[in-house]
Amino acid sequence: MPNDCIFCKIIAGEIPSHKVYEDDLFLAIMDVFPTTCGHVLILPKKHAQDILDLPVDTAAAILPLAQKLAGQIYAAFHPDGLNMIQNNGPAAGQSVFHYHMHLIPRWESDGAVKQSKPIKISPKELANMATTIRNNS
Ligand code: ZN
């Protein structure tokens, strides 16, 4: 693990956290800088920088855990909705470079997460993008 990774230090117990869930692969904790009340982070225990670095078995296991914890958050706080957000790279808003998924309960008009505006794009450009992505499989 990188010596300066705050999430690795939390997983190792060197920095305290408010644990929500733990198993062999994951630790889920309360975000200490929450976007809303009930904001949870899911951390894989083995350091991985981002989605491209995450082992496929860990990637496959995170969504069922996110679903389970989302259910617990709904039951606990009765939000109107919930965002699952996962940022990769500084341009996407990643600030801690240890893969993590945010579970952010939402309430009507909380204004907590800004919705993006769609860019203008033609059907031909969309078709070209789909082809380009398919060609990189
Ligand atoms: Zn780490």
PDB file of N, CA and C in Angstrom, residues 67-109:
ATOM      1  N   GLN A  67     -25.853  -2.393  -2.892  1.00  0.00           N
ATOM      2  CA  GLN A  67     -27.312  -2.590  -2.830  1.00  0.00           C
ATOM      3  C   GLN A  67     -27.751  -2.870  -1.394  1.00  0.00           C
ATOM      4  N   LYS A  68     -27.015  -3.744  -0.707  1.00  0.00           N
ATOM      5  CA  LYS A  68     -27.342  -4.072   0.689  1.00  0.00           C
ATOM      6  C   LYS A  68     -27.279  -2.828   1.571  1.00  0.00           C
ATOM      7  N   LEU A  69     -26.178  -2.073   1.450  1.00  0.00           N
ATOM      8  CA  LEU A  69     -26.012  -0.895   2.299  1.00  0.00           C
ATOM      9  C   LEU A  69     -27.007   0.198   1.930  1.00  0.00           C
ATOM     10  N   ALA A  70     -27.330   0.328   0.649  1.00  0.00           N
ATOM     11  CA  ALA A  70     -28.348   1.302   0.237  1.00  0.00           C
ATOM     12  C   ALA A  70     -29.669   0.969   0.913  1.00  0.00           C
ATOM     13  N   GLY A  71     -30.008  -0.304   0.974  1.00  0.00           N
ATOM     14  CA  GLY A  71     -31.233  -0.717   1.654  1.00  0.00           C
ATOM     15  C   GLY A  71     -31.219  -0.335   3.125  1.00  0.00           C
ATOM     16  N   GLN A  72     -30.064  -0.504   3.764  1.00  0.00           N
ATOM     17  CA  GLN A  72     -29.941  -0.137   5.176  1.00  0.00           C
ATOM     18  C   GLN A  72     -30.043   1.371   5.365  1.00  0.00           C
ATOM     19  N   ILE A  73     -29.458   2.130   4.426  1.00  0.00           N
ATOM     20  CA  ILE A  73     -29.527   3.598   4.511  1.00  0.00           C
ATOM     21  C   ILE A  73     -30.970   4.064   4.328  1.00  0.00           C
ATOM     22  N   TYR A  74     -31.675   3.473   3.352  1.00  0.00           N
ATOM     23  CA  TYR A  74     -33.098   3.820   3.173  1.00  0.00           C
ATOM     24  C   TYR A  74     -33.882   3.513   4.441  1.00  0.00           C
ATOM     25  N   ALA A  75     -33.624   2.351   5.029  1.00  0.00           N
ATOM     26  CA  ALA A  75     -34.364   1.960   6.226  1.00  0.00           C
ATOM     27  C   ALA A  75     -34.038   2.874   7.407  1.00  0.00           C
ATOM     28  N   ALA A  76     -32.775   3.320   7.465  1.00  0.00           N
ATOM     29  CA  ALA A  76     -32.338   4.122   8.608  1.00  0.00           C
ATOM     30  C   ALA A  76     -32.795   5.571   8.520  1.00  0.00           C
ATOM     31  N   PHE A  77     -32.714   6.159   7.318  1.00  0.00           N
ATOM     32  CA  PHE A  77     -32.907   7.616   7.203  1.00  0.00           C
ATOM     33  C   PHE A  77     -34.088   8.020   6.325  1.00  0.00           C
ATOM     34  N   HIS A  78     -34.694   7.064   5.627  1.00  0.00           N
ATOM     35  CA  HIS A  78     -35.859   7.339   4.776  1.00  0.00           C
ATOM     36  C   HIS A  78     -35.613   8.478   3.785  1.00  0.00           C
ATOM     37  N   PRO A  79     -34.505   8.439   3.032  1.00  0.00           N
ATOM     38  CA  PRO A  79     -34.277   9.503   2.050  1.00  0.00           C
ATOM     39  C   PRO A  79     -35.267   9.379   0.892  1.00  0.00           C
ATOM     40  N   ASP A  80     -35.366  10.473   0.102  1.00  0.00           N
ATOM     41  CA  ASP A  80     -36.205  10.455  -1.094  1.00  0.00           C
ATOM     42  C   ASP A  80     -35.502   9.743  -2.250  1.00  0.00           C
ATOM     43  N   GLY A  81     -34.180   9.660  -2.179  1.00  0.00           N
ATOM     44  CA  GLY A  81     -33.389   9.015  -3.221  1.00  0.00           C
ATOM     45  C   GLY A  81     -31.997   8.738  -2.708  1.00  0.00           C
ATOM     46  N   LEU A  82     -31.144   8.195  -3.565  1.00  0.00           N
ATOM     47  CA  LEU A  82     -29.775   7.880  -3.142  1.00  0.00           C
ATOM     48  C   LEU A  82     -28.887   7.869  -4.369  1.00  0.00           C
ATOM     49  N   ASN A  83     -27.758   8.589  -4.279  1.00  0.00           N
ATOM     50  CA  ASN A  83     -26.752   8.542  -5.345  1.00  0.00           C
ATOM     51  C   ASN A  83     -25.674   7.538  -4.981  1.00  0.00           C
ATOM     52  N   MET A  84     -25.276   6.749  -5.975  1.00  0.00           N
ATOM     53  CA  MET A  84     -24.067   5.937  -5.876  1.00  0.00           C
ATOM     54  C   MET A  84     -23.083   6.602  -6.824  1.00  0.00           C
ATOM     55  N   ILE A  85     -22.007   7.148  -6.265  1.00  0.00           N
ATOM     56  CA  ILE A  85     -21.057   7.915  -7.071  1.00  0.00           C
ATOM     57  C   ILE A  85     -19.671   7.321  -6.886  1.00  0.00           C
ATOM     58  N   GLN A  86     -18.956   7.195  -7.984  1.00  0.00           N
ATOM     59  CA  GLN A  86     -17.615   6.617  -7.944  1.00  0.00           C
ATOM     60  C   GLN A  86     -16.768   7.403  -8.931  1.00  0.00           C
ATOM     61  N   ASN A  87     -15.788   8.153  -8.424  1.00  0.00           N
ATOM     62  CA  ASN A  87     -14.978   9.053  -9.248  1.00  0.00           C
ATOM     63  C   ASN A  87     -13.634   8.410  -9.580  1.00  0.00           C
ATOM     64  N   ASN A  88     -13.187   8.604 -10.812  1.00  0.00           N
ATOM     65  CA  ASN A  88     -11.902   8.055 -11.257  1.00  0.00           C
ATOM     66  C   ASN A  88     -11.063   9.157 -11.876  1.00  0.00           C
ATOM     67  N   GLY A  89      -9.967   9.525 -11.188  1.00  0.00           N
ATOM     68  CA  GLY A  89      -9.074  10.562 -11.691  1.00  0.00           C
ATOM     69  C   GLY A  89      -9.483  11.947 -11.228  1.00  0.00           C
ATOM     70  N   PRO A  90      -8.502  12.843 -11.116  1.00  0.00           N
ATOM     71  CA  PRO A  90      -8.780  14.212 -10.648  1.00  0.00           C
ATOM     72  C   PRO A  90      -9.825  14.927 -11.502  1.00  0.00           C
ATOM     73  N   ALA A  91      -9.804  14.716 -12.807  1.00  0.00           N
ATOM     74  CA  ALA A  91     -10.756  15.404 -13.680  1.00  0.00           C
ATOM     75  C   ALA A  91     -12.188  14.993 -13.370  1.00  0.00           C
ATOM     76  N   ALA A  92     -12.346  13.800 -12.801  1.00  0.00           N
ATOM     77  CA  ALA A  92     -13.677  13.297 -12.452  1.00  0.00           C
ATOM     78  C   ALA A  92     -14.023  13.568 -10.995  1.00  0.00           C
ATOM     79  N   GLY A  93     -13.128  14.249 -10.289  1.00  0.00           N
ATOM     80  CA  GLY A  93     -13.427  14.600  -8.908  1.00  0.00           C
ATOM     81  C   GLY A  93     -12.856  13.652  -7.874  1.00  0.00           C
ATOM     82  N   GLN A  94     -12.027  12.682  -8.292  1.00  0.00           N
ATOM     83  CA  GLN A  94     -11.407  11.788  -7.304  1.00  0.00           C
ATOM     84  C   GLN A  94     -10.357  12.567  -6.519  1.00  0.00           C
ATOM     85  N   SER A  95     -10.453  12.520  -5.190  1.00  0.00           N
ATOM     86  CA  SER A  95      -9.490  13.258  -4.370  1.00  0.00           C
ATOM     87  C   SER A  95      -8.657  12.331  -3.488  1.00  0.00           C
ATOM     88  N   VAL A  96      -9.148  11.124  -3.220  1.00  0.00           N
ATOM     89  CA  VAL A  96      -8.346  10.104  -2.530  1.00  0.00           C
ATOM     90  C   VAL A  96      -8.150   8.975  -3.524  1.00  0.00           C
ATOM     91  N   PHE A  97      -6.895   8.647  -3.796  1.00  0.00           N
ATOM     92  CA  PHE A  97      -6.595   7.737  -4.905  1.00  0.00           C
ATOM     93  C   PHE A  97      -6.510   6.281  -4.438  1.00  0.00           C
ATOM     94  N   HIS A  98      -7.548   5.898  -3.735  1.00  0.00           N
ATOM     95  CA  HIS A  98      -7.846   4.524  -3.329  1.00  0.00           C
ATOM     96  C   HIS A  98      -9.313   4.371  -3.710  1.00  0.00           C
ATOM     97  N   TYR A  99      -9.597   3.445  -4.636  1.00  0.00           N
ATOM     98  CA  TYR A  99     -10.959   3.290  -5.139  1.00  0.00           C
ATOM     99  C   TYR A  99     -11.970   3.355  -3.995  1.00  0.00           C
ATOM    100  N   HIS A 100     -13.049   4.073  -4.197  1.00  0.00           N
ATOM    101  CA  HIS A 100     -14.130   4.099  -3.212  1.00  0.00           C
ATOM    102  C   HIS A 100     -15.439   4.454  -3.899  1.00  0.00           C
ATOM    103  N   MET A 101     -16.507   3.926  -3.342  1.00  0.00           N
ATOM    104  CA  MET A 101     -17.843   4.243  -3.849  1.00  0.00           C
ATOM    105  C   MET A 101     -18.599   5.002  -2.768  1.00  0.00           C
ATOM    106  N   HIS A 102     -19.213   6.111  -3.186  1.00  0.00           N
ATOM    107  CA  HIS A 102     -20.031   6.912  -2.284  1.00  0.00           C
ATOM    108  C   HIS A 102     -21.477   6.438  -2.358  1.00  0.00           C
ATOM    109  N   LEU A 103     -22.116   6.306  -1.217  1.00  0.00           N
ATOM    110  CA  LEU A 103     -23.563   6.109  -1.132  1.00  0.00           C
ATOM    111  C   LEU A 103     -24.104   7.349  -0.435  1.00  0.00           C
ATOM    112  N   ILE A 104     -24.818   8.170  -1.193  1.00  0.00           N
ATOM    113  CA  ILE A 104     -25.246   9.480  -0.686  1.00  0.00           C
ATOM    114  C   ILE A 104     -26.764   9.554  -0.684  1.00  0.00           C
ATOM    115  N   PRO A 105     -27.369   9.457   0.516  1.00  0.00           N
ATOM    116  CA  PRO A 105     -28.824   9.615   0.567  1.00  0.00           C
ATOM    117  C   PRO A 105     -29.204  11.035   0.149  1.00  0.00           C
ATOM    118  N   ARG A 106     -30.340  11.144  -0.541  1.00  0.00           N
ATOM    119  CA  ARG A 106     -30.764  12.446  -1.077  1.00  0.00           C
ATOM    120  C   ARG A 106     -32.192  12.754  -0.658  1.00  0.00           C
ATOM    121  N   TRP A 107     -32.442  14.022  -0.480  1.00  0.00           N
ATOM    122  CA  TRP A 107     -33.776  14.511  -0.172  1.00  0.00           C
ATOM    123  C   TRP A 107     -34.167  15.531  -1.221  1.00  0.00           C
ATOM    124  N   GLU A 108     -35.450  15.610  -1.526  1.00  0.00           N
ATOM    125  CA  GLU A 108     -35.940  16.568  -2.514  1.00  0.00           C
ATOM    126  C   GLU A 108     -35.379  17.956  -2.198  1.00  0.00           C
ATOM    127  N   SER A 109     -34.854  18.610  -3.220  1.00  0.00           N
ATOM    128  CA  SER A 109     -34.380  19.996  -3.109  1.00  0.00           C
ATOM    129  C   SER A 109     -33.227  20.175  -2.134  1.00  0.00           C
TER     130      SER A 109
END
